PDB file of C-alpha atoms in Angstrom:
ATOM      1  CA  ASP A 291      10.994 -16.141   3.869  1.00 66.00           C
ATOM      2  CA  ALA A 292       7.947 -15.584   6.065  1.00 81.00           C
ATOM      3  CA  GLY A 293       7.273 -12.154   4.634  1.00 94.00           C
ATOM      4  CA  VAL A 294       6.634  -9.044   6.680  1.00 97.00           C
ATOM      5  CA  ILE A 295       5.340  -9.915  10.119  1.00 97.00           C
ATOM      6  CA  GLN A 296       3.145  -7.607  12.169  1.00 97.00           C
ATOM      7  CA  SER A 297       1.807  -7.964  15.672  1.00 97.00           C
ATOM      8  CA  PRO A 298      -0.693  -7.838  17.090  1.00 97.00           C
ATOM      9  CA  ARG A 299      -3.198  -8.460  14.284  1.00 96.00           C
ATOM     10  CA  HIS A 300      -5.975  -6.822  16.271  1.00 97.00           C
ATOM     11  CA  GLU A 301      -5.786  -4.360  19.135  1.00 97.00           C
ATOM     12  CA  VAL A 302      -8.659  -2.905  21.103  1.00 98.00           C
ATOM     13  CA  THR A 303      -7.826  -0.284  23.686  1.00 97.00           C
ATOM     14  CA  GLU A 304      -9.391   2.578  25.542  1.00 97.00           C
ATOM     15  CA  MET A 305      -8.778   6.221  24.887  1.00 97.00           C
ATOM     16  CA  GLY A 306      -5.689   7.499  26.661  1.00 97.00           C
ATOM     17  CA  GLN A 307      -3.863   4.188  26.689  1.00 97.00           C
ATOM     18  CA  GLU A 308      -0.498   3.603  25.059  1.00 98.00           C
ATOM     19  CA  VAL A 309      -0.489   1.387  21.988  1.00 98.00           C
ATOM     20  CA  THR A 310       2.568  -0.288  20.488  1.00 98.00           C
ATOM     21  CA  LEU A 311       2.502  -1.910  17.078  1.00 98.00           C
ATOM     22  CA  ARG A 312       5.336  -4.155  15.972  1.00 98.00           C
ATOM     23  CA  CYS A 313       6.873  -5.070  12.646  1.00 98.00           C
ATOM     24  CA  LYS A 314       9.539  -7.461  11.435  1.00 98.00           C
ATOM     25  CA  PRO A 315      10.614  -6.694   7.854  1.00 98.00           C
ATOM     26  CA  ILE A 316      11.864  -9.167   5.300  1.00 97.00           C
ATOM     27  CA  SER A 317      15.478 -10.039   5.984  1.00 96.00           C
ATOM     28  CA  GLY A 318      17.859  -8.046   3.802  1.00 95.00           C
ATOM     29  CA  HIS A 319      15.405  -5.257   3.040  1.00 96.00           C
ATOM     30  CA  ASP A 320      16.966  -1.883   3.808  1.00 95.00           C
ATOM     31  CA  TYR A 321      13.725   0.123   3.779  1.00 96.00           C
ATOM     32  CA  LEU A 322      10.790  -0.089   6.159  1.00 97.00           C
ATOM     33  CA  PHE A 323       7.548   1.842   5.814  1.00 97.00           C
ATOM     34  CA  TRP A 324       4.600   2.447   8.151  1.00 98.00           C
ATOM     35  CA  TYR A 325       1.186   3.208   6.627  1.00 97.00           C
ATOM     36  CA  ARG A 326      -2.234   3.959   8.030  1.00 97.00           C
ATOM     37  CA  GLN A 327      -5.415   3.068   6.155  1.00 96.00           C
ATOM     38  CA  THR A 328      -8.878   4.456   6.872  1.00 94.00           C
ATOM     39  CA  MET A 329     -12.050   4.728   4.842  1.00 89.00           C
ATOM     40  CA  MET A 330     -11.933   8.501   4.945  1.00 89.00           C
ATOM     41  CA  ARG A 331      -8.268   9.122   4.167  1.00 90.00           C
ATOM     42  CA  GLY A 332      -7.242   5.978   2.303  1.00 90.00           C
ATOM     43  CA  LEU A 333      -3.655   4.751   2.516  1.00 93.00           C
ATOM     44  CA  GLU A 334      -1.280   7.249   4.135  1.00 93.00           C
ATOM     45  CA  LEU A 335       2.484   6.929   4.504  1.00 94.00           C
ATOM     46  CA  LEU A 336       3.407   7.819   8.078  1.00 96.00           C
ATOM     47  CA  ILE A 337       7.179   7.320   8.141  1.00 97.00           C
ATOM     48  CA  TYR A 338       9.917   5.341   6.497  1.00 96.00           C
ATOM     49  CA  PHE A 339      13.375   4.157   7.510  1.00 97.00           C
ATOM     50  CA  ASN A 340      16.535   3.386   5.597  1.00 96.00           C
ATOM     51  CA  ASN A 341      19.071   1.187   7.365  1.00 96.00           C
ATOM     52  CA  ASN A 342      17.243   1.817  10.656  1.00 96.00           C
ATOM     53  CA  VAL A 343      17.397   5.609  10.278  1.00 96.00           C
ATOM     54  CA  PRO A 344      14.155   7.606   9.884  1.00 96.00           C
ATOM     55  CA  ILE A 345      14.251   9.361   6.509  1.00 95.00           C
ATOM     56  CA  ASP A 346      10.840  10.953   6.152  1.00 94.00           C
ATOM     57  CA  ASP A 347       8.394  11.359   9.021  1.00 94.00           C
ATOM     58  CA  SER A 348       6.310  14.087   7.437  1.00 93.00           C
ATOM     59  CA  GLY A 349       3.262  11.835   7.468  1.00 93.00           C
ATOM     60  CA  MET A 350       3.252  11.313  11.231  1.00 95.00           C
ATOM     61  CA  PRO A 351       0.023  13.020  12.259  1.00 89.00           C
ATOM     62  CA  GLU A 352       1.137  14.519  15.572  1.00 87.00           C
ATOM     63  CA  ASP A 353       3.488  14.161  18.501  1.00 92.00           C
ATOM     64  CA  ARG A 354       1.425  11.377  19.975  1.00 96.00           C
ATOM     65  CA  PHE A 355       2.863   9.140  17.277  1.00 97.00           C
ATOM     66  CA  SER A 356       6.446   7.903  17.372  1.00 97.00           C
ATOM     67  CA  ALA A 357       8.339   5.199  15.510  1.00 98.00           C
ATOM     68  CA  LYS A 358      11.626   3.490  16.139  1.00 97.00           C
ATOM     69  CA  MET A 359      13.787   0.940  14.424  1.00 97.00           C
ATOM     70  CA  PRO A 360      16.401  -0.261  16.926  1.00 97.00           C
ATOM     71  CA  ASN A 361      17.796  -2.868  14.528  1.00 95.00           C
ATOM     72  CA  ALA A 362      17.349  -4.184  11.012  1.00 95.00           C
ATOM     73  CA  SER A 363      14.789  -6.783  12.009  1.00 95.00           C
ATOM     74  CA  PHE A 364      12.408  -4.840  14.226  1.00 96.00           C
ATOM     75  CA  SER A 365      10.395  -1.649  14.258  1.00 98.00           C
ATOM     76  CA  THR A 366       7.691  -0.217  16.479  1.00 98.00           C
ATOM     77  CA  LEU A 367       4.997   2.391  16.020  1.00 98.00           C
ATOM     78  CA  LYS A 368       3.764   3.838  19.271  1.00 98.00           C
ATOM     79  CA  ILE A 369       0.723   5.982  19.981  1.00 97.00           C
ATOM     80  CA  GLN A 370       0.611   7.688  23.351  1.00 97.00           C
ATOM     81  CA  PRO A 371      -2.012   8.645  24.371  1.00 96.00           C
ATOM     82  CA  SER A 372      -4.366   6.965  21.916  1.00 97.00           C
ATOM     83  CA  GLU A 373      -7.595   8.616  20.726  1.00 97.00           C
ATOM     84  CA  PRO A 374     -10.681   7.185  18.978  1.00 97.00           C
ATOM     85  CA  ARG A 375      -9.675   8.935  15.720  1.00 96.00           C
ATOM     86  CA  ASP A 376      -6.541   6.769  15.656  1.00 97.00           C
ATOM     87  CA  SER A 377      -8.723   3.743  14.892  1.00 97.00           C
ATOM     88  CA  ALA A 378      -7.457   2.363  11.573  1.00 97.00           C
ATOM     89  CA  VAL A 379      -5.519  -0.455   9.995  1.00 97.00           C
ATOM     90  CA  TYR A 380      -1.776   0.072  10.273  1.00 98.00           C
ATOM     91  CA  PHE A 381       0.455  -1.593   7.713  1.00 98.00           C
ATOM     92  CA  CYS A 382       4.160  -2.168   7.723  1.00 97.00           C
ATOM     93  CA  ALA A 383       6.002  -2.745   4.441  1.00 97.00           C
ATOM     94  CA  SER A 384       9.601  -3.325   3.455  1.00 97.00           C
ATOM     95  CA  SER A 385      11.636  -3.080   0.276  1.00 95.00           C
ATOM     96  CA  LEU A 386      15.153  -3.475  -1.060  1.00 93.00           C
ATOM     97  CA  VAL A 387      15.191  -0.070  -2.725  1.00 89.00           C
ATOM     98  CA  VAL A 388      13.166   3.008  -1.851  1.00 85.00           C
ATOM     99  CA  GLY A 389      11.176   3.323  -5.065  1.00 86.00           C
ATOM    100  CA  ASN A 390      10.920  -0.343  -5.821  1.00 89.00           C
ATOM    101  CA  GLU A 391       8.394  -3.029  -4.980  1.00 92.00           C
ATOM    102  CA  GLN A 392       7.170  -2.974  -1.398  1.00 95.00           C
ATOM    103  CA  PHE A 393       6.094  -6.080   0.461  1.00 95.00           C
ATOM    104  CA  PHE A 394       3.246  -5.516   2.888  1.00 96.00           C
ATOM    105  CA  GLY A 395       2.439  -7.179   6.158  1.00 96.00           C
ATOM    106  CA  PRO A 396      -1.096  -8.295   7.014  1.00 95.00           C
ATOM    107  CA  GLY A 397      -1.753  -5.169   9.065  1.00 97.00           C
ATOM    108  CA  THR A 398      -2.848  -4.389  12.600  1.00 98.00           C
ATOM    109  CA  ARG A 399      -6.466  -3.364  13.051  1.00 97.00           C
ATOM    110  CA  LEU A 400      -6.539  -0.837  15.882  1.00 98.00           C
ATOM    111  CA  THR A 401      -9.749   0.134  17.628  1.00 98.00           C
ATOM    112  CA  VAL A 402      -9.629   2.887  20.235  1.00 98.00           C
ATOM    113  CA  LEU A 403     -12.798   3.106  22.329  1.00 96.00           C
TER     114      LEU A 403
ATOM    115  CA  ALA B 193       6.041  16.204  -8.096  1.00 78.00           C
ATOM    116  CA  GLN B 194       4.976  12.589  -8.168  1.00 86.00           C
ATOM    117  CA  SER B 195       1.270  11.855  -8.236  1.00 91.00           C
ATOM    118  CA  VAL B 196      -1.065   9.042  -9.158  1.00 95.00           C
ATOM    119  CA  THR B 197      -4.682   9.411 -10.179  1.00 96.00           C
ATOM    120  CA  GLN B 198      -7.211   6.623 -10.244  1.00 97.00           C
ATOM    121  CA  PRO B 199     -10.315   8.346 -11.603  1.00 97.00           C
ATOM    122  CA  ASP B 200     -12.750   5.552 -10.816  1.00 96.00           C
ATOM    123  CA  ILE B 201     -13.621   5.128  -7.142  1.00 96.00           C
ATOM    124  CA  HIS B 202     -15.881   2.137  -7.650  1.00 97.00           C
ATOM    125  CA  ILE B 203     -16.519  -0.111 -10.646  1.00 97.00           C
ATOM    126  CA  THR B 204     -18.992  -2.974 -10.998  1.00 97.00           C
ATOM    127  CA  VAL B 205     -18.626  -5.540 -13.769  1.00 97.00           C
ATOM    128  CA  SER B 206     -20.392  -8.798 -14.487  1.00 97.00           C
ATOM    129  CA  GLU B 207     -18.584 -12.061 -13.912  1.00 97.00           C
ATOM    130  CA  GLY B 208     -16.938 -13.132 -17.156  1.00 97.00           C
ATOM    131  CA  ALA B 209     -16.810  -9.608 -18.540  1.00 97.00           C
ATOM    132  CA  SER B 210     -13.608  -7.781 -19.369  1.00 97.00           C
ATOM    133  CA  LEU B 211     -12.105  -5.217 -17.024  1.00 97.00           C
ATOM    134  CA  GLU B 212     -10.019  -2.106 -17.383  1.00 98.00           C
ATOM    135  CA  LEU B 213      -8.969   0.005 -14.412  1.00 98.00           C
ATOM    136  CA  ARG B 214      -7.488   3.377 -15.205  1.00 98.00           C
ATOM    137  CA  CYS B 215      -4.341   4.917 -13.775  1.00 98.00           C
ATOM    138  CA  ASN B 216      -2.597   8.152 -14.696  1.00 97.00           C
ATOM    139  CA  TYR B 217       0.630   9.313 -13.169  1.00 95.00           C
ATOM    140  CA  SER B 218       2.899  12.327 -13.002  1.00 93.00           C
ATOM    141  CA  TYR B 219       6.615  11.730 -12.595  1.00 89.00           C
ATOM    142  CA  GLY B 220       9.692  13.679 -13.613  1.00 81.00           C
ATOM    143  CA  ALA B 221      11.801  10.759 -14.792  1.00 80.00           C
ATOM    144  CA  THR B 222      11.324   7.216 -15.996  1.00 81.00           C
ATOM    145  CA  PRO B 223       8.833   5.776 -13.550  1.00 90.00           C
ATOM    146  CA  TYR B 224       8.549   2.434 -11.909  1.00 94.00           C
ATOM    147  CA  LEU B 225       4.867   1.510 -12.025  1.00 95.00           C
ATOM    148  CA  PHE B 226       2.954  -0.969  -9.915  1.00 97.00           C
ATOM    149  CA  TRP B 227      -0.503  -2.407  -9.430  1.00 98.00           C
ATOM    150  CA  TYR B 228      -1.436  -3.850  -6.056  1.00 98.00           C
ATOM    151  CA  VAL B 229      -4.579  -5.681  -4.978  1.00 97.00           C
ATOM    152  CA  GLN B 230      -6.098  -5.678  -1.507  1.00 96.00           C
ATOM    153  CA  SER B 231      -8.736  -8.245  -0.621  1.00 94.00           C
ATOM    154  CA  PRO B 232     -10.978  -7.488   2.360  1.00 89.00           C
ATOM    155  CA  GLY B 233      -9.083  -7.794   5.620  1.00 87.00           C
ATOM    156  CA  GLN B 234      -5.784  -8.386   3.865  1.00 90.00           C
ATOM    157  CA  GLY B 235      -2.608  -6.478   3.139  1.00 92.00           C
ATOM    158  CA  LEU B 236      -1.617  -5.234  -0.293  1.00 95.00           C
ATOM    159  CA  GLN B 237      -0.285  -7.798  -2.744  1.00 95.00           C
ATOM    160  CA  LEU B 238       1.691  -6.947  -5.855  1.00 96.00           C
ATOM    161  CA  LEU B 239      -0.108  -7.860  -9.088  1.00 97.00           C
ATOM    162  CA  LEU B 240       2.500  -6.629 -11.544  1.00 97.00           C
ATOM    163  CA  LYS B 241       5.213  -4.041 -12.097  1.00 96.00           C
ATOM    164  CA  TYR B 242       6.844  -2.140 -14.920  1.00 95.00           C
ATOM    165  CA  PHE B 243      10.445  -0.944 -14.820  1.00 91.00           C
ATOM    166  CA  SER B 244      11.541  -0.892 -18.459  1.00 88.00           C
ATOM    167  CA  GLY B 245      11.358  -2.829 -21.707  1.00 89.00           C
ATOM    168  CA  ASP B 246       8.158  -4.299 -23.070  1.00 90.00           C
ATOM    169  CA  THR B 247       5.346  -1.883 -22.300  1.00 92.00           C
ATOM    170  CA  LEU B 248       2.809  -4.676 -21.878  1.00 96.00           C
ATOM    171  CA  VAL B 249       3.440  -6.496 -18.632  1.00 96.00           C
ATOM    172  CA  GLN B 250       1.855  -9.663 -17.385  1.00 97.00           C
ATOM    173  CA  GLY B 251       1.024 -10.239 -13.765  1.00 96.00           C
ATOM    174  CA  ILE B 252      -0.490 -12.779 -11.484  1.00 95.00           C
ATOM    175  CA  LYS B 253      -4.112 -13.925 -11.573  1.00 94.00           C
ATOM    176  CA  GLY B 254      -4.409 -13.247 -15.308  1.00 96.00           C
ATOM    177  CA  PHE B 255      -3.938  -9.484 -15.076  1.00 97.00           C
ATOM    178  CA  GLU B 256      -1.932  -7.352 -17.464  1.00 98.00           C
ATOM    179  CA  ALA B 257      -1.127  -3.669 -17.736  1.00 98.00           C
ATOM    180  CA  GLU B 258       0.137  -1.451 -20.507  1.00 97.00           C
ATOM    181  CA  PHE B 259       2.509   1.474 -20.021  1.00 95.00           C
ATOM    182  CA  LYS B 260       1.754   4.355 -22.374  1.00 95.00           C
ATOM    183  CA  ARG B 261       4.330   7.083 -21.914  1.00 92.00           C
ATOM    184  CA  SER B 262       2.576   9.532 -24.242  1.00 92.00           C
ATOM    185  CA  GLN B 263      -0.582   9.323 -22.142  1.00 94.00           C
ATOM    186  CA  SER B 264       1.147   8.949 -18.764  1.00 94.00           C
ATOM    187  CA  SER B 265      -1.058   5.955 -18.165  1.00 96.00           C
ATOM    188  CA  PHE B 266      -0.690   2.455 -16.804  1.00 97.00           C
ATOM    189  CA  ASN B 267      -4.107   0.828 -17.091  1.00 98.00           C
ATOM    190  CA  LEU B 268      -4.838  -2.583 -15.666  1.00 98.00           C
ATOM    191  CA  ARG B 269      -6.785  -5.122 -17.699  1.00 98.00           C
ATOM    192  CA  LYS B 270      -8.227  -8.591 -17.418  1.00 98.00           C
ATOM    193  CA  PRO B 271     -10.128 -10.306 -20.243  1.00 97.00           C
ATOM    194  CA  SER B 272     -12.592 -12.181 -18.015  1.00 97.00           C
ATOM    195  CA  VAL B 273     -13.166 -11.401 -14.345  1.00 97.00           C
ATOM    196  CA  HIS B 274     -14.007 -13.927 -11.680  1.00 96.00           C
ATOM    197  CA  TRP B 275     -16.003 -13.337  -8.499  1.00 96.00           C
ATOM    198  CA  SER B 276     -12.757 -13.720  -6.540  1.00 95.00           C
ATOM    199  CA  ASP B 277     -11.380 -10.594  -8.240  1.00 97.00           C
ATOM    200  CA  ALA B 278     -13.631  -8.419  -6.095  1.00 97.00           C
ATOM    201  CA  ALA B 279     -11.167  -6.268  -4.151  1.00 97.00           C
ATOM    202  CA  GLU B 280      -9.539  -2.848  -3.944  1.00 97.00           C
ATOM    203  CA  TYR B 281      -6.897  -2.089  -6.575  1.00 98.00           C
ATOM    204  CA  PHE B 282      -4.119   0.418  -6.116  1.00 97.00           C
ATOM    205  CA  CYS B 283      -1.874   1.904  -8.773  1.00 97.00           C
ATOM    206  CA  ALA B 284       1.497   3.255  -7.617  1.00 96.00           C
ATOM    207  CA  VAL B 285       4.500   5.076  -9.054  1.00 93.00           C
ATOM    208  CA  GLY B 286       8.057   4.973  -7.776  1.00 90.00           C
ATOM    209  CA  GLY B 287      11.631   5.157  -8.933  1.00 84.00           C
ATOM    210  CA  ALA B 288      14.343   7.273  -7.399  1.00 80.00           C
ATOM    211  CA  SER B 289      12.145   8.221  -4.473  1.00 80.00           C
ATOM    212  CA  LYS B 290       9.441   6.681  -2.362  1.00 85.00           C
ATOM    213  CA  ILE B 291       6.421   5.025  -3.945  1.00 90.00           C
ATOM    214  CA  ILE B 292       3.255   7.088  -4.208  1.00 92.00           C
ATOM    215  CA  PHE B 293      -0.040   5.193  -4.135  1.00 94.00           C
ATOM    216  CA  GLY B 294      -3.266   6.167  -5.824  1.00 95.00           C
ATOM    217  CA  SER B 295      -6.494   6.392  -3.891  1.00 94.00           C
ATOM    218  CA  GLY B 296      -7.675   3.000  -5.091  1.00 96.00           C
ATOM    219  CA  THR B 297     -10.527   1.590  -7.171  1.00 97.00           C
ATOM    220  CA  ARG B 298     -12.983  -0.768  -5.554  1.00 97.00           C
ATOM    221  CA  LEU B 299     -14.068  -3.553  -7.890  1.00 98.00           C
ATOM    222  CA  SER B 300     -17.389  -5.323  -7.362  1.00 97.00           C
ATOM    223  CA  ILE B 301     -18.454  -8.335  -9.383  1.00 97.00           C
ATOM    224  CA  ARG B 302     -22.050  -8.811 -10.470  1.00 94.00           C
ATOM    225  CA  PRO B 303     -23.076 -12.501 -10.536  1.00 88.00           C
TER     226      PRO B 303
END
């Protein structure tokens, strides 16, 4: 298996623009997680899905952030409009069981100017 | 409530020296425990995990960790560190609900 795939690896955009991050989980994994990592706040769980259904979105910082999982092999995290404080590395991870080992993608480094 | 504490933000050890990174957790049931490593510019990679059984678990890259229920600890150890071990290390606890990650310990290696 190729592991968790994220695209793009790097994204530079200007404030106010829409940003879409993409993730393909490991085939057969029922859980998908989105994290944000910054120096100031560390690793934060934003949202996670079970069988394509959002289970816990309490970590989503505000309404500008939205996430979808239209099928078992694809998820998106969208920021609209983007702000400089959204600059971070965004990780996607997947797992077979919710509290079990998670497999992380390489991350998307987002810079909002 | 679940929680994970990594009391050391940053540790520096000399190459060839032994290493111990501390992790304490709070969990209401039998925990699943994990150590992950993150090299600069990379995602998190699993080093080792504990679910049940032998409380001393072996992982990749020569790391091991010991589960001590009485101390609610799961410390990571390595007998002799290499310069390539410089990275951020995360302890995590899971089980019936989502995994909770600690804040991480940054390991620097002194030549």
